Amino acid sequence: AQSVTQLDSQVPVFEEAPVELRCNYSSSVSVYLFWYVQYPNQGLQLLLKYLSGSTLVKGINGFEAEFNKSQTSFHLRKPSVHISDTAEYFCAVSANSGGSNYKLTFGKGTLLTVNP
Amino acid sequence: NAGVTQTPKFQVLKTGQSMTLQCAQDMNHNSMYWYRQDPGMGLRLIYYSASEGTTDKGEVPNGYNVSRLNKREFSLRLESAAPSQTSVYFCASSEAPGAYNEQFFGPGTRLTVL
C-alpha cells in the first residue's frame, strides 16, 4: 500500500515570492506521482505528473516538481507566484504496477494563499 | 466539450432518505471514478469503473452503490443517507484504466445530510 504526506496544511506567501509545497510518499514498489490543483468551488485539474525518466517535471502555470527517490519526496515549486495561484494543491501517488492498478492515493492537501 | 458534468450541484437530505448522484463525460473515456472530499482528508475513492460493464469498490464503499449505465454515465446511489455522508462528491474519468492516466474531474456535488 502507498501513502502520501503533505507536510504543510497551509502556506501563505506574498505575490511574486517563490513557493515550495512539500510532499513525501511511502511505497514498497516504484510509483507514479502527481500534483493536482483545486481552485475555489471547482474540481481538481492535473498540474503535472512523474511517470518515469527525468526527475524534474514541468507542468502548467509555471509549476515544476522534482522526484527524489532517495528522500521519497515530490515537492512542488514555483519561482514567482501570482494571486491567481491561490488554491488547494494535492499530491497523489499510485503504485507502478502496470495497467492493473487503478488506485490513486491523495494527500490531505495544502492551501496556498497568495497575498498582495 | 463539457468534459465531466455532475448533477445536482447541491443537495440537502434528511437521514434515511435516498438519492442518486449523476455523472456524465463526453470525452469517450473508458474509466470513471467516484470520490468524496472531506475537510483535512483529501480525496478518497468510493467506487470505480475500469471499463463499461465493470465496477469495483474503492477505499470507502460502505453505504454506497454505483451503476455504470453506459460508457458515458456513472451514477452513485445513497440508499439510506447518514450524516457521516455529508461531503463533497467528485466524479472523474480517464481515458483508460491504470492510475498513470490523467483523471479529469467534474465540478462536484455538495451534499448535506441532516
Short mmCIF file of C-alpha atoms in Angstrom, two decimals:
data_model
loop_
_atom_site.label_atom_id
_atom_site.label_comp_id
_atom_site.label_asym_id
_atom_site.label_seq_id
_atom_site.Cartn_x
_atom_site.Cartn_y
_atom_site.Cartn_z
CA ALA A 1 0.00 0.00 0.00
CA GLN A 2 1.12 3.54 -0.59
CA SER A 3 0.59 6.74 1.38
CA VAL A 4 1.17 10.45 0.91
CA THR A 5 2.04 13.13 3.43
CA GLN A 6 1.75 16.78 2.59
CA LEU A 7 3.84 18.46 5.21
CA ASP A 8 2.04 21.81 5.32
CA SER A 9 -1.72 22.23 5.50
CA GLN A 10 -1.49 25.96 4.76
CA VAL A 11 1.16 28.09 3.06
CA PRO A 12 0.70 31.87 2.94
CA VAL A 13 3.03 33.81 0.65
CA PHE A 14 3.24 37.25 -0.91
CA GLU A 15 2.75 37.82 -4.60
CA GLU A 16 5.92 37.34 -6.70
CA ALA A 17 7.61 35.35 -3.94
CA PRO A 18 8.83 31.78 -4.58
CA VAL A 19 6.95 28.89 -3.07
CA GLU A 20 7.57 25.23 -2.31
CA LEU A 21 4.81 22.81 -1.35
CA ARG A 22 6.20 19.66 0.21
CA CYS A 23 5.08 16.10 -0.43
CA ASN A 24 6.52 12.85 0.85
CA TYR A 25 5.30 9.42 -0.09
CA SER A 26 5.65 5.87 1.11
CA SER A 27 5.50 2.80 -1.07
CA SER A 28 7.08 -0.63 -1.24
CA VAL A 29 7.12 -0.52 -5.05
CA SER A 30 8.01 2.10 -7.60
CA VAL A 31 5.45 4.84 -8.04
CA TYR A 32 3.79 7.35 -10.28
CA LEU A 33 3.42 10.81 -8.73
CA PHE A 34 1.02 13.64 -9.43
CA TRP A 35 0.14 17.15 -8.35
CA TYR A 36 -3.44 18.32 -8.78
CA VAL A 37 -4.81 21.81 -8.14
CA GLN A 38 -8.29 22.72 -6.97
CA TYR A 39 -9.44 26.32 -7.41
CA PRO A 40 -12.26 27.51 -5.15
CA ASN A 41 -15.56 25.73 -5.83
CA GLN A 42 -14.12 23.73 -8.70
CA GLY A 43 -12.99 20.18 -9.37
CA LEU A 44 -9.37 19.11 -9.47
CA GLN A 45 -7.14 19.51 -12.50
CA LEU A 46 -3.75 17.99 -13.20
CA LEU A 47 -0.74 20.29 -12.75
CA LEU A 48 1.99 17.78 -13.56
CA LYS A 49 2.95 14.14 -13.25
CA TYR A 50 6.02 11.95 -12.94
CA LEU A 51 5.84 8.55 -14.61
CA SER A 52 9.48 7.85 -15.48
CA GLY A 53 12.55 9.48 -16.96
CA SER A 54 13.74 12.95 -15.97
CA THR A 55 13.21 13.62 -12.29
CA LEU A 56 12.43 17.30 -12.93
CA VAL A 57 8.92 17.62 -14.23
CA LYS A 58 7.42 20.81 -15.60
CA GLY A 59 3.72 21.46 -15.50
CA ILE A 60 1.17 24.09 -16.33
CA ASN A 61 1.15 27.66 -15.00
CA GLY A 62 4.94 27.71 -14.37
CA PHE A 63 4.96 24.98 -11.73
CA GLU A 64 7.60 22.26 -11.56
CA ALA A 65 8.33 19.35 -9.25
CA GLU A 66 11.33 17.17 -8.58
CA PHE A 67 11.14 13.47 -7.89
CA ASN A 68 13.69 12.44 -5.29
CA LYS A 69 13.67 8.69 -4.88
CA SER A 70 16.19 8.56 -2.03
CA GLN A 71 14.17 11.03 0.04
CA THR A 72 10.81 9.72 -1.24
CA SER A 73 9.74 13.26 -1.99
CA PHE A 74 7.98 15.10 -4.81
CA HIS A 75 8.00 18.78 -3.85
CA LEU A 76 6.18 21.35 -5.97
CA ARG A 77 7.84 24.69 -6.70
CA LYS A 78 7.13 27.95 -8.46
CA PRO A 79 9.70 30.76 -8.64
CA SER A 80 7.18 33.60 -8.56
CA VAL A 81 3.54 33.20 -7.58
CA HIS A 82 0.51 35.23 -8.61
CA ILE A 83 -2.72 36.00 -6.81
CA SER A 84 -4.42 33.59 -9.23
CA ASP A 85 -2.35 30.69 -7.84
CA THR A 86 -4.41 30.80 -4.65
CA ALA A 87 -5.88 27.29 -4.49
CA GLU A 88 -5.61 23.96 -2.75
CA TYR A 89 -2.90 21.65 -4.03
CA PHE A 90 -3.00 17.88 -3.74
CA CYS A 91 -0.13 15.46 -4.11
CA ALA A 92 -1.12 11.96 -5.20
CA VAL A 93 0.68 8.65 -5.64
CA SER A 94 -0.03 5.42 -7.42
CA ALA A 95 1.86 2.16 -7.38
CA ASN A 96 3.64 1.45 -10.65
CA SER A 97 2.17 -1.96 -11.29
CA GLY A 98 1.15 -1.64 -14.91
CA GLY A 99 -2.42 -1.18 -16.06
CA SER A 100 -3.94 -3.28 -13.31
CA ASN A 101 -3.68 -0.66 -10.60
CA TYR A 102 -6.38 1.99 -10.58
CA LYS A 103 -5.92 3.41 -7.15
CA LEU A 104 -4.69 6.97 -6.78
CA THR A 105 -3.95 7.92 -3.17
CA PHE A 106 -4.28 11.61 -2.40
CA GLY A 107 -2.64 13.66 0.31
CA LYS A 108 -4.74 15.85 2.56
CA GLY A 109 -3.97 18.99 0.59
CA THR A 110 -2.05 22.24 1.04
CA LEU A 111 -3.92 25.51 0.87
CA LEU A 112 -1.74 28.09 -0.90
CA THR A 113 -2.83 31.64 -0.24
CA VAL A 114 -1.09 34.37 -2.23
CA ASN A 115 -1.41 37.81 -0.67
CA PRO A 116 -0.85 41.14 -2.45
CA ASN B 1 -16.79 19.61 -24.91
CA ALA B 2 -18.35 19.88 -21.48
CA GLY B 3 -15.86 17.39 -20.00
CA VAL B 4 -17.24 15.80 -16.83
CA THR B 5 -20.63 17.04 -15.64
CA GLN B 6 -22.34 16.28 -12.34
CA THR B 7 -25.86 16.82 -11.12
CA PRO B 8 -27.05 18.16 -8.81
CA LYS B 9 -24.57 20.79 -7.62
CA PHE B 10 -26.06 20.97 -4.14
CA GLN B 11 -28.38 18.68 -2.19
CA VAL B 12 -29.75 18.56 1.33
CA LEU B 13 -31.15 15.26 2.58
CA LYS B 14 -32.67 14.04 5.81
CA THR B 15 -31.24 10.97 7.48
CA GLY B 16 -32.65 7.85 5.86
CA GLN B 17 -33.54 9.45 2.54
CA SER B 18 -32.10 8.10 -0.69
CA MET B 19 -30.71 9.85 -3.71
CA THR B 20 -28.65 9.29 -6.83
CA LEU B 21 -25.78 11.50 -7.94
CA GLN B 22 -25.40 11.63 -11.69
CA CYS B 23 -22.15 11.89 -13.65
CA ALA B 24 -21.55 12.02 -17.38
CA GLN B 25 -18.45 12.53 -19.52
CA ASP B 26 -18.21 13.38 -23.19
CA MET B 27 -14.53 12.53 -23.74
CA ASN B 28 -15.12 8.89 -24.73
CA HIS B 29 -13.19 7.78 -21.66
CA ASN B 30 -13.25 4.16 -20.59
CA SER B 31 -12.74 4.57 -16.85
CA MET B 32 -14.78 6.51 -14.31
CA TYR B 33 -14.44 7.13 -10.59
CA TRP B 34 -16.36 8.47 -7.60
CA TYR B 35 -14.51 10.25 -4.78
CA ARG B 36 -15.57 12.02 -1.64
CA GLN B 37 -13.72 15.00 -0.24
CA ASP B 38 -13.85 15.86 3.44
CA PRO B 39 -12.00 18.72 5.17
CA GLY B 40 -8.45 17.74 6.03
CA MET B 41 -8.88 14.28 4.48
CA GLY B 42 -8.02 14.80 0.82
CA LEU B 43 -9.96 12.71 -1.69
CA ARG B 44 -10.95 9.13 -1.01
CA LEU B 45 -12.07 6.70 -3.69
CA ILE B 46 -15.56 5.29 -3.20
CA TYR B 47 -16.04 3.16 -6.34
CA TYR B 48 -14.56 2.99 -9.78
CA SER B 49 -15.41 1.52 -13.15
CA ALA B 50 -12.39 0.47 -15.16
CA SER B 51 -14.49 -0.04 -18.26
CA GLU B 52 -18.12 -0.18 -19.31
CA GLY B 53 -19.82 -3.08 -17.58
CA THR B 54 -17.44 -3.33 -14.63
CA THR B 55 -17.44 -1.70 -11.20
CA ASP B 56 -15.23 -2.21 -8.17
CA LYS B 57 -15.01 -0.97 -4.62
CA GLY B 58 -12.54 1.67 -3.63
CA GLU B 59 -11.36 2.76 -0.22
CA VAL B 60 -14.70 3.79 1.34
CA PRO B 61 -17.59 1.95 -0.39
CA ASN B 62 -19.86 1.32 2.60
CA GLY B 63 -23.27 2.96 2.26
CA TYR B 64 -22.96 3.49 -1.49
CA ASN B 65 -23.83 1.71 -4.70
CA VAL B 66 -22.90 2.54 -8.27
CA SER B 67 -24.14 1.88 -11.76
CA ARG B 68 -22.16 2.23 -14.96
CA LEU B 69 -25.18 2.92 -17.14
CA ASN B 70 -23.21 3.12 -20.37
CA LYS B 71 -19.80 4.37 -21.43
CA ARG B 72 -20.71 7.99 -20.70
CA GLU B 73 -22.58 7.73 -17.41
CA PHE B 74 -21.66 6.56 -13.93
CA SER B 75 -24.10 7.14 -11.08
CA LEU B 76 -23.63 6.95 -7.32
CA ARG B 77 -26.56 5.99 -5.08
CA LEU B 78 -27.05 6.53 -1.39
CA GLU B 79 -29.78 4.13 -0.30
CA SER B 80 -30.22 5.46 3.24
CA ALA B 81 -28.29 8.65 3.83
CA ALA B 82 -26.44 9.21 7.09
CA PRO B 83 -24.89 12.42 8.50
CA SER B 84 -21.45 10.81 8.02
CA GLN B 85 -22.08 11.01 4.28
CA THR B 86 -22.11 14.79 4.36
CA SER B 87 -19.31 15.59 1.95
CA VAL B 88 -18.38 16.93 -1.46
CA TYR B 89 -18.58 14.22 -4.10
CA PHE B 90 -16.45 14.29 -7.23
CA CYS B 91 -16.78 12.20 -10.32
CA ALA B 92 -13.73 11.72 -12.53
CA SER B 93 -12.86 9.94 -15.73
CA SER B 94 -9.72 8.77 -17.50
CA GLU B 95 -9.02 7.55 -20.99
CA ALA B 96 -8.00 4.10 -19.84
CA PRO B 97 -7.62 2.07 -16.67
CA GLY B 98 -4.38 2.48 -14.81
CA ALA B 99 -3.67 5.23 -12.34
CA TYR B 100 -0.89 6.62 -14.54
CA ASN B 101 -3.59 8.11 -16.73
CA GLU B 102 -4.69 11.65 -16.01
CA GLN B 103 -8.05 11.86 -14.32
CA PHE B 104 -10.45 14.63 -15.31
CA PHE B 105 -12.76 15.84 -12.56
CA GLY B 106 -16.25 17.23 -12.52
CA PRO B 107 -17.22 20.32 -10.51
CA GLY B 108 -18.55 18.32 -7.56
CA THR B 109 -21.82 17.82 -5.69
CA ARG B 110 -22.03 19.30 -2.22
CA LEU B 111 -24.25 17.01 -0.11
CA THR B 112 -25.52 17.75 3.38
CA VAL B 113 -27.32 15.07 5.38
CA LEU B 114 -29.27 16.37 8.37
#
